[in-house]
Amino acid sequence: MVPTPLTVRAPAKVNLHLGVGEVRPDGFHELVTVFQALSLHDDVTLTPSDALTLHVTGEGVRDVPTDPTNLAARAVVALAERYGRDPNMRIDIAKGIPVAGGMAGGSADAAAALLGAATLWGLEIGRDDLDEVAATLGSDVPFSLHGHTALGTGRGERLIPALARGEFHWTLALAREGLSTPAVYRELDRLREAGDPPRAGSPDALLAAVASGDPHRLAPLLTNDLQAAALSLQPGLRRTLRAGIEAGALAGIVSGSGPTCAFLCASADDAVDVGTELAGAGVCRTVRVASGPVPGATVVP
Ligand SMILES: C[C@@](CO)(OP(=O)(O)O)[C@H](O)COP(=O)(O)OP(=O)(O)OC[C@H]1O[C@@H](n2ccc(N)nc2=O)[C@H](O)[C@@H]1O
Ligand SMILES: Nc1ncnc2c1ncn2[C@@H]1O[C@H](COP(=O)(O)OP(=O)(O)O)[C@@H](O)[C@H]1O
């Protein structure tokens, strides 16, 4: 019998608010963050096989490992070990999320692989069990499973769903080179040792703005403590951020650890206009438009 493949789609994210606290004894930083899942996604297809193999196509394939360090492979192995299953399968990843772009592409693949493997094996486990395995794979993986808009605390893995009304429209400027997440956290630590860069306050006003559905109210509240560190490592991003505002975006922010810049726009049409101007200005590798919030990892019927 020919094995039946199963495809799971998982979204990119942007941090609308990213407050970075102190370094914990385990090396992670204490976070208060508001995630939003966006309509830019990876598709992960699992096909039962007699070996665990990986095949990657699409955005940034050159930089995605096809060995057991790939987060989707690690997800399948972690779940197989926990529930006594055979991890052998073919994993096909169609990437739409920029690699090392601060948009949780690897986490999306891990979340998709977890949900896919649990579905293929018919595991009767709850979301809590899946969340527990997800958090061992990366701080952002639980959010990639859940999607929508959520407040994240701890190292980002403890989630509380947040209310969001309507649809927010984004233009994303993808950079030529990626940024390493640990390097950006280290750069923030260095900047904080050398001075006292401003810190994000409480996310309460931002959460109220997201609930109102009004992008004009949300725009001035977008904040990211990692932005100063990302700009310090890639100073050219300042130009990208300026160009997006000049093109008519309501606000621009580095997405998570960067270097993708995310621009909040007043409408879907504005997002396309901002993208066209940014592409013409030569300040980024390429542009995408996206909207949010969208659901987390979902089996594609
Ligand atoms: C910065 C954020 C914002 O959402 O995402 P990206 O922008 O990279 O997608 C996350 O904190 C990244 O989450 P994720 O990419 O899952 O990171 P992990 O694999 O858990 O950790 C990678 C490394 O980042 C640093 N790290 C991560 C999370 C955290 N709360 N404190 C940290 O200091 C640590 O150096 C850790 O070893
Ligand atoms: N399935 C995967 N997709 C993308 N990157 C992966 C994957 N598995 C491992 N990685 C590695 O994880 C690192 C972080 O990539 P990614 O998750 O795309 O970015 P970010 O952490 O900035 O959101 C990259 O250096 C990449 O080589």
mmCIF file of C-alpha atoms and ligand atoms in Angstrom:
data_model
loop_
_atom_site.group_PDB
_atom_site.id
_atom_site.type_symbol
_atom_site.label_atom_id
_atom_site.label_comp_id
_atom_site.label_asym_id
_atom_site.label_seq_id
_atom_site.Cartn_x
_atom_site.Cartn_y
_atom_site.Cartn_z
ATOM 1 C CA MET A 1 0.000 0.000 0.000
ATOM 2 C CA VAL A 2 1.311 3.496 -0.839
ATOM 3 C CA PRO A 3 1.780 5.501 2.410
ATOM 4 C CA THR A 4 -0.517 8.519 2.714
ATOM 5 C CA PRO A 5 1.262 11.863 3.236
ATOM 6 C CA LEU A 6 -0.038 14.374 5.776
ATOM 7 C CA THR A 7 0.580 18.117 5.449
ATOM 8 C CA VAL A 8 0.550 20.617 8.322
ATOM 9 C CA ARG A 9 0.742 24.381 7.770
ATOM 10 C CA ALA A 10 2.339 26.589 10.456
ATOM 11 C CA PRO A 11 2.541 30.397 10.577
ATOM 12 C CA ALA A 12 5.301 32.971 11.005
ATOM 13 C CA LYS A 13 5.072 35.344 13.965
ATOM 14 C CA VAL A 14 5.848 38.927 14.808
ATOM 15 C CA ASN A 15 6.363 40.183 18.382
ATOM 16 C CA LEU A 16 4.110 43.235 18.788
ATOM 17 C CA HIS A 17 5.695 43.815 22.205
ATOM 18 C CA LEU A 18 8.994 42.239 23.274
ATOM 19 C CA GLY A 19 10.141 43.161 26.763
ATOM 20 C CA VAL A 20 13.403 41.430 27.680
ATOM 21 C CA GLY A 21 14.168 41.084 31.399
ATOM 22 C CA GLU A 22 17.189 39.708 33.180
ATOM 23 C CA VAL A 23 19.246 36.652 32.232
ATOM 24 C CA ARG A 24 18.159 33.615 34.260
ATOM 25 C CA PRO A 25 20.540 31.015 35.709
ATOM 26 C CA ASP A 26 19.690 28.720 32.732
ATOM 27 C CA GLY A 27 20.964 31.375 30.287
ATOM 28 C CA PHE A 28 17.522 32.364 28.957
ATOM 29 C CA HIS A 29 16.105 35.855 29.401
ATOM 30 C CA GLU A 30 12.836 36.425 31.234
ATOM 31 C CA LEU A 31 10.352 37.769 28.647
ATOM 32 C CA VAL A 32 7.053 39.578 28.493
ATOM 33 C CA THR A 33 5.995 39.406 24.868
ATOM 34 C CA VAL A 34 2.883 39.675 22.719
ATOM 35 C CA PHE A 35 3.046 37.364 19.710
ATOM 36 C CA GLN A 36 0.877 37.610 16.614
ATOM 37 C CA ALA A 37 0.746 34.809 14.010
ATOM 38 C CA LEU A 38 0.871 36.023 10.385
ATOM 39 C CA SER A 39 -0.392 34.665 7.059
ATOM 40 C CA LEU A 40 3.127 33.729 5.930
ATOM 41 C CA HIS A 41 3.676 30.030 6.439
ATOM 42 C CA ASP A 42 5.699 26.867 5.990
ATOM 43 C CA ASP A 43 4.079 23.564 4.916
ATOM 44 C CA VAL A 44 5.493 20.398 6.439
ATOM 45 C CA THR A 45 4.508 17.091 4.809
ATOM 46 C CA LEU A 46 5.136 13.791 6.607
ATOM 47 C CA THR A 47 5.134 10.473 4.741
ATOM 48 C CA PRO A 48 5.726 7.157 6.532
ATOM 49 C CA SER A 49 9.022 5.660 5.325
ATOM 50 C CA ASP A 50 11.775 3.266 6.422
ATOM 51 C CA ALA A 51 14.260 6.071 7.232
ATOM 52 C CA LEU A 52 14.066 9.591 8.676
ATOM 53 C CA THR A 53 14.898 11.927 5.752
ATOM 54 C CA LEU A 54 14.490 15.649 5.125
ATOM 55 C CA HIS A 55 13.820 17.571 1.912
ATOM 56 C CA VAL A 56 13.568 21.365 1.976
ATOM 57 C CA THR A 57 12.331 23.685 -0.793
ATOM 58 C CA GLY A 58 11.502 27.391 -1.036
ATOM 59 C CA GLU A 59 12.644 30.457 0.899
ATOM 60 C CA GLY A 60 16.245 30.290 2.192
ATOM 61 C CA VAL A 61 16.768 26.527 1.635
ATOM 62 C CA ARG A 62 20.545 26.965 1.564
ATOM 63 C CA ASP A 63 20.598 27.777 5.282
ATOM 64 C CA VAL A 64 18.219 25.090 6.499
ATOM 65 C CA PRO A 65 19.898 21.954 7.847
ATOM 66 C CA THR A 66 18.783 18.631 6.319
ATOM 67 C CA ASP A 67 20.435 16.573 9.061
ATOM 68 C CA PRO A 68 19.017 15.540 12.469
ATOM 69 C CA THR A 69 19.561 19.091 13.845
ATOM 70 C CA ASN A 70 16.631 20.343 11.731
ATOM 71 C CA LEU A 71 13.941 21.360 14.208
ATOM 72 C CA ALA A 72 11.233 19.359 12.400
ATOM 73 C CA ALA A 73 13.344 16.186 12.666
ATOM 74 C CA ARG A 74 14.103 16.907 16.330
ATOM 75 C CA ALA A 75 10.364 17.339 16.940
ATOM 76 C CA VAL A 76 9.505 13.953 15.394
ATOM 77 C CA VAL A 77 12.292 12.202 17.324
ATOM 78 C CA ALA A 78 11.303 13.845 20.639
ATOM 79 C CA LEU A 79 7.653 12.796 20.224
ATOM 80 C CA ALA A 80 8.604 9.270 19.094
ATOM 81 C CA GLU A 81 10.841 8.792 22.151
ATOM 82 C CA ARG A 82 8.171 10.025 24.534
ATOM 83 C CA TYR A 83 5.381 7.838 23.122
ATOM 84 C CA GLY A 84 7.406 4.809 21.991
ATOM 85 C CA ARG A 85 6.880 5.238 18.234
ATOM 86 C CA ASP A 86 9.076 4.690 15.186
ATOM 87 C CA PRO A 87 10.352 8.128 14.041
ATOM 88 C CA ASN A 88 11.192 6.960 10.503
ATOM 89 C CA MET A 89 9.428 9.112 7.937
ATOM 90 C CA ARG A 90 10.122 11.425 5.010
ATOM 91 C CA ILE A 91 9.784 15.105 6.023
ATOM 92 C CA ASP A 92 9.211 17.629 3.220
ATOM 93 C CA ILE A 93 9.400 21.285 4.240
ATOM 94 C CA ALA A 94 8.142 23.969 1.839
ATOM 95 C CA LYS A 95 9.502 27.181 3.348
ATOM 96 C CA GLY A 96 7.678 30.480 2.986
ATOM 97 C CA ILE A 97 9.068 31.964 6.235
ATOM 98 C CA PRO A 98 12.480 33.677 5.968
ATOM 99 C CA VAL A 99 15.272 31.654 7.614
ATOM 100 C CA ALA A 100 16.996 33.252 10.631
ATOM 101 C CA GLY A 101 14.654 36.208 10.090
ATOM 102 C CA GLY A 102 13.169 36.651 13.575
ATOM 103 C CA MET A 103 9.864 35.171 12.382
ATOM 104 C CA ALA A 104 10.108 31.749 14.059
ATOM 105 C CA GLY A 105 10.477 29.692 10.864
ATOM 106 C CA GLY A 106 12.264 26.805 12.547
ATOM 107 C CA SER A 107 9.734 26.880 15.389
ATOM 108 C CA ALA A 108 6.876 26.746 12.863
ATOM 109 C CA ASP A 109 8.427 23.634 11.295
ATOM 110 C CA ALA A 110 8.848 22.029 14.717
ATOM 111 C CA ALA A 111 5.222 22.781 15.650
ATOM 112 C CA ALA A 112 3.969 21.449 12.298
ATOM 113 C CA ALA A 113 6.045 18.267 12.650
ATOM 114 C CA LEU A 114 4.756 17.702 16.212
ATOM 115 C CA LEU A 115 1.115 18.047 15.222
ATOM 116 C CA GLY A 116 1.688 16.018 12.043
ATOM 117 C CA ALA A 117 3.430 13.119 13.774
ATOM 118 C CA ALA A 118 0.841 13.043 16.591
ATOM 119 C CA THR A 119 -1.916 12.898 13.943
ATOM 120 C CA LEU A 120 -0.173 10.253 11.775
ATOM 121 C CA TRP A 121 0.381 8.022 14.821
ATOM 122 C CA GLY A 122 -3.147 8.615 16.136
ATOM 123 C CA LEU A 123 -1.764 9.651 19.534
ATOM 124 C CA GLU A 124 -4.560 10.381 21.966
ATOM 125 C CA ILE A 125 -2.824 13.249 23.718
ATOM 126 C CA GLY A 126 -3.997 16.704 24.684
ATOM 127 C CA ARG A 127 -2.651 20.121 23.775
ATOM 128 C CA ASP A 128 -0.867 20.268 27.160
ATOM 129 C CA ASP A 129 1.224 17.189 26.296
ATOM 130 C CA LEU A 130 2.108 18.636 22.905
ATOM 131 C CA ASP A 131 2.962 21.997 24.529
ATOM 132 C CA GLU A 132 5.320 20.272 26.945
ATOM 133 C CA VAL A 133 7.304 18.633 24.118
ATOM 134 C CA ALA A 134 7.109 21.886 22.118
ATOM 135 C CA ALA A 135 8.769 23.887 24.907
ATOM 136 C CA THR A 136 11.718 21.451 25.007
ATOM 137 C CA LEU A 137 12.397 22.213 21.318
ATOM 138 C CA GLY A 138 12.447 26.028 21.519
ATOM 139 C CA SER A 139 10.910 28.962 23.366
ATOM 140 C CA ASP A 140 8.727 29.978 20.399
ATOM 141 C CA VAL A 141 7.463 26.490 19.476
ATOM 142 C CA PRO A 142 4.392 26.509 21.800
ATOM 143 C CA PHE A 143 3.249 29.771 20.189
ATOM 144 C CA SER A 144 3.708 28.312 16.690
ATOM 145 C CA LEU A 145 1.316 25.534 17.748
ATOM 146 C CA HIS A 146 -1.303 27.921 19.128
ATOM 147 C CA GLY A 147 -1.092 30.937 16.809
ATOM 148 C CA HIS A 148 -3.564 33.869 16.915
ATOM 149 C CA THR A 149 -2.410 36.570 19.367
ATOM 150 C CA ALA A 150 -1.005 35.620 22.762
ATOM 151 C CA LEU A 151 0.872 37.014 25.731
ATOM 152 C CA GLY A 152 4.042 35.002 26.340
ATOM 153 C CA THR A 153 5.973 34.942 29.621
ATOM 154 C CA GLY A 154 8.778 32.842 31.123
ATOM 155 C CA ARG A 155 11.230 32.396 28.240
ATOM 156 C CA GLY A 156 8.261 32.947 25.896
ATOM 157 C CA GLU A 157 6.792 29.454 26.240
ATOM 158 C CA ARG A 158 4.043 30.230 28.812
ATOM 159 C CA LEU A 159 1.056 31.515 26.839
ATOM 160 C CA ILE A 160 -2.177 33.305 27.591
ATOM 161 C CA PRO A 161 -4.461 33.873 24.568
ATOM 162 C CA ALA A 162 -5.150 37.559 23.887
ATOM 163 C CA LEU A 163 -8.269 39.049 22.365
ATOM 164 C CA ALA A 164 -7.819 40.577 18.903
ATOM 165 C CA ARG A 165 -10.532 42.214 16.831
ATOM 166 C CA GLY A 166 -10.405 42.320 13.045
ATOM 167 C CA GLU A 167 -7.367 41.938 10.855
ATOM 168 C CA PHE A 168 -4.052 43.805 10.958
ATOM 169 C CA HIS A 169 -2.119 44.360 7.726
ATOM 170 C CA TRP A 170 1.653 44.033 7.551
ATOM 171 C CA THR A 171 4.443 44.548 5.039
ATOM 172 C CA LEU A 172 7.583 42.541 5.734
ATOM 173 C CA ALA A 173 11.016 43.563 4.483
ATOM 174 C CA LEU A 174 13.227 40.464 4.281
ATOM 175 C CA ALA A 175 16.953 41.056 4.745
ATOM 176 C CA ARG A 176 19.862 39.733 2.704
ATOM 177 C CA GLU A 177 21.634 38.138 5.698
ATOM 178 C CA GLY A 178 20.081 36.446 8.729
ATOM 179 C CA LEU A 179 20.788 37.205 12.395
ATOM 180 C CA SER A 180 21.511 34.590 15.050
ATOM 181 C CA THR A 181 19.041 34.775 17.940
ATOM 182 C CA PRO A 182 21.635 34.019 20.692
ATOM 183 C CA ALA A 183 23.996 36.632 19.179
ATOM 184 C CA VAL A 184 21.250 39.292 19.331
ATOM 185 C CA TYR A 185 20.446 38.472 22.994
ATOM 186 C CA ARG A 186 24.204 38.659 23.766
ATOM 187 C CA GLU A 187 24.435 42.029 22.018
ATOM 188 C CA LEU A 188 21.548 43.342 24.148
ATOM 189 C CA ASP A 189 23.379 42.162 27.309
ATOM 190 C CA ARG A 190 26.484 43.993 26.083
ATOM 191 C CA LEU A 191 24.542 47.211 25.380
ATOM 192 C CA ARG A 192 22.972 46.996 28.831
ATOM 193 C CA GLU A 193 26.378 46.562 30.493
ATOM 194 C CA ALA A 194 27.695 49.587 28.616
ATOM 195 C CA GLY A 195 24.702 51.866 29.218
ATOM 196 C CA ASP A 196 21.003 51.811 29.968
ATOM 197 C CA PRO A 197 18.997 51.445 26.748
ATOM 198 C CA PRO A 198 15.260 52.149 27.191
ATOM 199 C CA ARG A 199 13.142 49.153 28.194
ATOM 200 C CA ALA A 200 9.609 48.197 27.143
ATOM 201 C CA GLY A 201 7.086 48.864 29.909
ATOM 202 C CA SER A 202 3.828 47.024 30.523
ATOM 203 C CA PRO A 203 2.057 45.530 27.479
ATOM 204 C CA ASP A 204 -1.412 46.457 28.847
ATOM 205 C CA ALA A 205 -2.059 49.436 26.541
ATOM 206 C CA LEU A 206 -0.880 47.425 23.536
ATOM 207 C CA LEU A 207 -3.173 44.517 24.440
ATOM 208 C CA ALA A 208 -6.113 46.955 24.646
ATOM 209 C CA ALA A 209 -5.170 48.370 21.227
ATOM 210 C CA VAL A 210 -5.053 44.860 19.711
ATOM 211 C CA ALA A 211 -8.494 44.153 21.201
ATOM 212 C CA SER A 212 -9.847 47.385 19.674
ATOM 213 C CA GLY A 213 -8.785 46.320 16.162
ATOM 214 C CA ASP A 214 -7.560 49.860 15.428
ATOM 215 C CA PRO A 215 -4.138 49.853 13.719
ATOM 216 C CA HIS A 216 -3.730 53.615 14.344
ATOM 217 C CA ARG A 217 -4.016 52.942 18.078
ATOM 218 C CA LEU A 218 -1.657 49.946 17.918
ATOM 219 C CA ALA A 219 1.066 51.581 15.792
ATOM 220 C CA PRO A 220 2.694 53.860 18.412
ATOM 221 C CA LEU A 221 2.702 51.046 21.001
ATOM 222 C CA LEU A 222 4.756 48.487 19.029
ATOM 223 C CA THR A 223 8.000 47.935 20.941
ATOM 224 C CA ASN A 224 10.961 45.560 20.892
ATOM 225 C CA ASP A 225 13.855 45.542 23.371
ATOM 226 C CA LEU A 226 15.916 43.454 20.918
ATOM 227 C CA GLN A 227 15.651 46.121 18.211
ATOM 228 C CA ALA A 228 18.614 48.176 19.498
ATOM 229 C CA ALA A 229 20.759 45.023 19.506
ATOM 230 C CA ALA A 230 19.642 43.971 16.001
ATOM 231 C CA LEU A 231 20.374 47.518 14.710
ATOM 232 C CA SER A 232 23.760 47.459 16.386
ATOM 233 C CA LEU A 233 24.631 44.217 14.522
ATOM 234 C CA GLN A 234 23.035 45.293 11.199
ATOM 235 C CA PRO A 235 23.089 49.138 11.110
ATOM 236 C CA GLY A 236 21.600 49.135 7.577
ATOM 237 C CA LEU A 237 18.234 48.154 9.094
ATOM 238 C CA ARG A 238 17.778 51.790 10.225
ATOM 239 C CA ARG A 239 17.465 52.753 6.559
ATOM 240 C CA THR A 240 14.898 50.009 5.985
ATOM 241 C CA LEU A 241 12.816 51.173 8.958
ATOM 242 C CA ARG A 242 12.954 54.801 7.764
ATOM 243 C CA ALA A 243 12.027 53.824 4.205
ATOM 244 C CA GLY A 244 8.919 51.953 5.381
ATOM 245 C CA ILE A 245 7.636 54.985 7.295
ATOM 246 C CA GLU A 246 8.383 57.279 4.351
ATOM 247 C CA ALA A 247 6.419 54.835 2.160
ATOM 248 C CA GLY A 248 3.332 55.326 4.347
ATOM 249 C CA ALA A 249 3.441 52.580 7.008
ATOM 250 C CA LEU A 250 1.910 53.521 10.381
ATOM 251 C CA ALA A 251 4.921 52.065 12.221
ATOM 252 C CA GLY A 252 7.905 49.826 11.630
ATOM 253 C CA ILE A 253 9.640 47.439 13.976
ATOM 254 C CA VAL A 254 12.351 44.785 13.847
ATOM 255 C CA SER A 255 10.585 41.409 14.129
ATOM 256 C CA GLY A 256 11.864 39.569 17.229
ATOM 257 C CA SER A 257 15.638 39.118 16.949
ATOM 258 C CA GLY A 258 15.514 40.392 13.343
ATOM 259 C CA PRO A 259 16.583 41.190 10.760
ATOM 260 C CA THR A 260 13.116 41.114 9.120
ATOM 261 C CA CYS A 261 11.427 44.517 9.514
ATOM 262 C CA ALA A 262 7.644 44.442 9.986
ATOM 263 C CA PHE A 263 5.544 47.466 9.001
ATOM 264 C CA LEU A 264 2.007 47.919 10.309
ATOM 265 C CA CYS A 265 -0.245 49.455 7.637
ATOM 266 C CA ALA A 266 -3.713 51.015 7.727
ATOM 267 C CA SER A 267 -5.211 48.627 5.121
ATOM 268 C CA ALA A 268 -4.383 45.724 2.806
ATOM 269 C CA ASP A 269 -4.019 48.188 -0.098
ATOM 270 C CA ASP A 270 -1.601 50.342 1.906
ATOM 271 C CA ALA A 271 0.457 47.244 2.730
ATOM 272 C CA VAL A 272 0.845 46.492 -0.992
ATOM 273 C CA ASP A 273 1.803 50.145 -1.701
ATOM 274 C CA VAL A 274 4.388 50.152 1.100
ATOM 275 C CA GLY A 275 5.798 46.856 -0.211
ATOM 276 C CA THR A 276 6.094 48.239 -3.740
ATOM 277 C CA GLU A 277 7.947 51.350 -2.533
ATOM 278 C CA LEU A 278 10.259 49.343 -0.270
ATOM 279 C CA ALA A 279 11.122 46.957 -3.098
ATOM 280 C CA GLY A 280 11.915 49.938 -5.343
ATOM 281 C CA ALA A 281 14.060 51.628 -2.667
ATOM 282 C CA GLY A 282 16.521 48.730 -2.625
ATOM 283 C CA VAL A 283 16.632 48.604 1.183
ATOM 284 C CA CYS A 284 15.886 44.890 1.501
ATOM 285 C CA ARG A 285 16.233 41.568 -0.331
ATOM 286 C CA THR A 286 12.515 41.177 -1.003
ATOM 287 C CA VAL A 287 9.118 42.088 0.452
ATOM 288 C CA ARG A 288 5.999 40.188 1.498
ATOM 289 C CA VAL A 289 2.556 41.342 2.581
ATOM 290 C CA ALA A 290 0.765 39.434 5.322
ATOM 291 C CA SER A 291 -2.131 39.783 7.720
ATOM 292 C CA GLY A 292 -2.765 38.597 11.237
ATOM 293 C CA PRO A 293 -3.838 37.075 13.459
ATOM 294 C CA VAL A 294 -4.108 33.569 11.925
ATOM 295 C CA PRO A 295 -4.374 30.151 13.633
ATOM 296 C CA GLY A 296 -1.341 28.103 14.689
ATOM 297 C CA ALA A 297 -0.230 24.785 13.166
ATOM 298 C CA THR A 298 -3.166 23.227 11.270
ATOM 299 C CA VAL A 299 -3.566 19.966 9.364
ATOM 300 C CA VAL A 300 -4.239 20.793 5.699
ATOM 301 C CA PRO A 301 -7.323 18.832 4.611
HETATM 302 C C1 LIG B 1 13.754 36.296 19.920
HETATM 303 C C2 LIG B 1 12.522 35.445 19.830
HETATM 304 C C3 LIG B 1 11.289 36.327 20.144
HETATM 305 O O1 LIG B 1 10.086 35.632 19.982
HETATM 306 O O2 LIG B 1 12.278 34.825 18.576
HETATM 307 P P1 LIG B 1 13.024 35.013 17.138
HETATM 308 O O3 LIG B 1 12.891 36.460 16.837
HETATM 309 O O4 LIG B 1 14.429 34.567 17.256
HETATM 310 O O5 LIG B 1 12.214 34.169 16.169
HETATM 311 C C4 LIG B 1 12.590 34.279 20.850
HETATM 312 O O6 LIG B 1 12.839 34.747 22.152
HETATM 313 C C5 LIG B 1 13.622 33.234 20.487
HETATM 314 O O7 LIG B 1 12.990 32.014 20.594
HETATM 315 P P2 LIG B 1 13.630 30.679 19.944
HETATM 316 O O8 LIG B 1 14.195 30.991 18.600
HETATM 317 O O9 LIG B 1 12.607 29.610 20.061
HETATM 318 O O10 LIG B 1 14.847 30.484 20.884
HETATM 319 P P3 LIG B 1 15.421 29.189 21.639
HETATM 320 O O11 LIG B 1 15.768 28.171 20.601
HETATM 321 O O12 LIG B 1 14.552 28.799 22.772
HETATM 322 O O13 LIG B 1 16.763 29.808 22.238
HETATM 323 C C6 LIG B 1 17.851 30.169 21.418
HETATM 324 C C7 LIG B 1 18.764 31.079 22.220
HETATM 325 O O14 LIG B 1 18.183 32.392 22.335
HETATM 326 C C8 LIG B 1 18.438 32.952 23.609
HETATM 327 N N1 LIG B 1 17.160 33.161 24.334
HETATM 328 C C9 LIG B 1 15.994 32.664 23.843
HETATM 329 C C10 LIG B 1 14.803 32.898 24.513
HETATM 330 C C11 LIG B 1 14.848 33.656 25.710
HETATM 331 N N2 LIG B 1 13.736 33.902 26.403
HETATM 332 N N3 LIG B 1 16.026 34.136 26.172
HETATM 333 C C12 LIG B 1 17.187 33.919 25.492
HETATM 334 O O15 LIG B 1 18.247 34.376 25.917
HETATM 335 C C13 LIG B 1 19.340 31.951 24.332
HETATM 336 O O16 LIG B 1 20.658 32.327 24.056
HETATM 337 C C14 LIG B 1 19.005 30.631 23.645
HETATM 338 O O17 LIG B 1 20.056 29.708 23.713
HETATM 339 N N1 LIG B 2 13.255 23.620 10.020
HETATM 340 C C1 LIG B 2 14.061 24.694 10.099
HETATM 341 N N2 LIG B 2 13.758 25.797 9.415
HETATM 342 C C2 LIG B 2 14.541 26.895 9.514
HETATM 343 N N3 LIG B 2 15.649 26.967 10.244
HETATM 344 C C3 LIG B 2 16.003 25.899 10.939
HETATM 345 C C4 LIG B 2 15.209 24.719 10.904
HETATM 346 N N4 LIG B 2 15.784 23.819 11.700
HETATM 347 C C5 LIG B 2 16.880 24.416 12.218
HETATM 348 N N5 LIG B 2 17.031 25.656 11.751
HETATM 349 C C6 LIG B 2 18.129 26.613 12.117
HETATM 350 O O1 LIG B 2 17.593 27.505 13.091
HETATM 351 C C7 LIG B 2 18.182 28.801 12.971
HETATM 352 C C8 LIG B 2 17.110 29.849 13.236
HETATM 353 O O2 LIG B 2 16.244 29.910 12.140
HETATM 354 P P1 LIG B 2 14.749 30.458 12.199
HETATM 355 O O3 LIG B 2 13.943 29.671 13.138
HETATM 356 O O4 LIG B 2 14.291 30.516 10.784
HETATM 357 O O5 LIG B 2 14.958 31.958 12.677
HETATM 358 P P2 LIG B 2 14.591 32.807 13.968
HETATM 359 O O6 LIG B 2 15.119 32.059 15.179
HETATM 360 O O7 LIG B 2 15.303 34.100 13.731
HETATM 361 O O8 LIG B 2 13.118 32.969 13.991
HETATM 362 C C9 LIG B 2 18.808 28.861 11.587
HETATM 363 O O9 LIG B 2 20.186 29.100 11.760
HETATM 364 C C10 LIG B 2 18.567 27.506 10.953
HETATM 365 O O10 LIG B 2 19.740 27.011 10.356
#
